[in-house]
Amino acid sequence: MTGTLRRVVALAEPPGVRLAVSILLGALAVIFGIGLMTSAGYLIARAAERPAILSLTTVIVAVRFFGLARPLARYLERLASHDLAFRLLARIRVRFYERIEPLAPAGLDEYRRGDLVSRMVGDVDALQGLYLRGLGPPIVAVVASAVAIGVAAAILPAAALVLAAGLVVGGVGVPAVAGLLGRASGRGRAVAQGHLGAELVELLRGAPELVVYGREDESLHRFREADGELARLARRDALAAGVADGLGTFVAGVTTVAVLAVAVSAHAGGDLDRVLVAAVTLLALASFEAVAPLPLAARELSSTLAAGRRVLELTERQPLVEDPSASLSTPPGIPAIALESVTARYSREESPALADFSLALEPGKRIALVGPSGAGKTTVVNLLLRFLDPATGRITLGGHDLREYSQEEVRRAIAVAGQDAYLFSTSIRENVRLARPEATDAEIDDALRRAKVGEWVASLPDGADTFVGEEGTQLSGGQRQRVALARALLSDAPVLVLDEPTAHLDPETAEELVGDILSAADGRSVLLITHRPEGLDLVDEIVVLGDVASVPDGT
């Protein structure tokens, strides 16, 4: 637990000054509350004796001061603590993204989409509780309790001892019980939320297929089971909360009564003025405001650490590819690319996804890479983009090992368009601009024209500003492919890789698309990865990956 806590804190590196200010304001708010109850009790008891009004002036001013200072300090504490939490949350989000970005895509394939979203949103959000409830309240409780015990000792040492014992039980014993009762539900909540999110995303994305094949009830049953598990953990947590609140109230009540008994006994023995009996009793009652947040902090510690472990599981993973300490710059012009006896695997335990494969793409040459599904064609793309490095063999760019270039340099030289090209929920123009953010509207229109989709875009009411919908669902398959092609053409990359660009298209459209792509390549080197015959007559060479029988008929 301590190790996880230390690693989570290190992930955010909370600023010490802001944290100290938040804790100080929190302690002042509690101390002012204790002062308000104590001085008000003294004022009421002293006023009952009907003294001269001038003798109450100091106490009246104290009550007014504490009455005004307490809400002001509490407001400033809330402002400071939430400002700290949100700043840390933003920092954690940025660092989380910076750590997982090098893992994509190969390093994240084993995670379900909904689970990844849950980790990035829900689990990261849960970490703010570490600072709002995990670090601040215990320190505030120690400081405020020490002040309360000190004041009580100045009034009646015996009452201070009773109060100290009660605060130890309320600030240590009750949170320990609360943490014990809430540990199981806290640990399981983050995992259950991730599982529920994954089931929900899968249900929504696969709804058409589930309905067509009559499997929607089965999927809904899994979703309800995940929801039920989360509800069960919530009920268990609510039970722990109820028990902790009841114990806290009981300890506060017993301690207050005990302090009252000691004070009454001291008064009966002539050791304590009767006015101070009310003051010290109300002081004891108000002191438990300092330890009241601790049971909640203890209950949530398990869930916060569980969320932290899920975040750290991703942020501490080593990427499959790391940049060199000093990167080469990509050579000018169109570089030659070669795969030399390359073997690649996605993890050490797996069998090779690509074994002893070689290919040479000379400047300006057009090569088709064909092979059956599972032969490793997509692995070739991942290798070229340095999403994955070879286990053995090497890939060269301009005669230098690809591992001597940073990933950013490699992706400046190689652009990819294919069946899995993602279209964001924005306009056609912004989807194309992704390849070169500084591109002008005229350059984007030219890329759309070269992709043979310019006239269609111009005919739309909003032109290139037309929104494409989630993942480009407002466009047809061919239109999505051409927008993705325009994006690749807009880039300055001298090498163009086309990964199954004709997938899901009819033969006539596929033939036309490949012809348009090759004619728009403008002298660039082109690697066409496909398992279909369309366009293979337009390339300079066909390289077979796998069995020769996998070469499409007619080529």
Coordinates of N, CA and C in Angstrom, one line a residue, residues 181-182 185 189 230-246 299:
L181 N -13.7 -2.2 6.9 CA -15.0 -2.6 6.4 C -15.1 -2.2 4.9
G182 N -14.5 -1.1 4.5 CA -14.6 -0.7 3.1 C -13.5 -1.1 2.2
S185 N -14.8 -3.5 -0.9 CA -15.5 -2.8 -1.9 C -14.7 -1.7 -2.5
R189 N -14.1 -1.7 -6.6 CA -14.9 -0.7 -7.3 C -14.3 -0.2 -8.6
L230 N -21.3 -3.7 -9.5 CA -21.0 -2.4 -9.0 C -22.0 -1.9 -7.9
A231 N -23.3 -2.2 -8.1 CA -24.3 -1.8 -7.1 C -24.0 -2.6 -5.8
R232 N -23.6 -3.9 -5.9 CA -23.3 -4.6 -4.7 C -22.2 -4.0 -3.9
L233 N -21.1 -3.6 -4.6 CA -20.0 -2.9 -3.9 C -20.4 -1.6 -3.3
A234 N -21.3 -0.9 -4.0 CA -21.8 0.4 -3.5 C -22.6 0.2 -2.2
R235 N -23.4 -0.8 -2.2 CA -24.2 -1.1 -1.0 C -23.3 -1.5 0.2
R236 N -22.3 -2.3 -0.1 CA -21.3 -2.6 0.9 C -20.6 -1.4 1.4
D237 N -20.2 -0.5 0.5 CA -19.6 0.7 1.0 C -20.5 1.6 1.8
A238 N -21.8 1.6 1.4 CA -22.7 2.4 2.2 C -22.9 1.8 3.6
L239 N -22.8 0.5 3.7 CA -22.9 -0.1 5.1 C -21.7 0.3 5.9
A240 N -20.5 0.3 5.3 CA -19.3 0.7 6.0 C -19.4 2.2 6.4
A241 N -20.0 3.0 5.5 CA -20.1 4.4 5.8 C -21.1 4.6 7.0
G242 N -22.2 3.8 7.0 CA -23.1 4.0 8.1 C -22.6 3.5 9.4
V243 N -21.8 2.4 9.4 CA -21.2 1.9 10.7 C -20.2 3.0 11.2
A244 N -19.3 3.5 10.2 CA -18.3 4.5 10.6 C -18.9 5.7 11.2
D245 N -20.0 6.2 10.5 CA -20.7 7.4 11.0 C -21.3 7.2 12.4
G246 N -21.9 6.0 12.6 CA -22.5 5.7 13.9 C -21.4 5.6 15.0
R299 N -12.1 5.0 4.3 CA -12.9 4.1 3.4 C -12.5 4.3 1.9

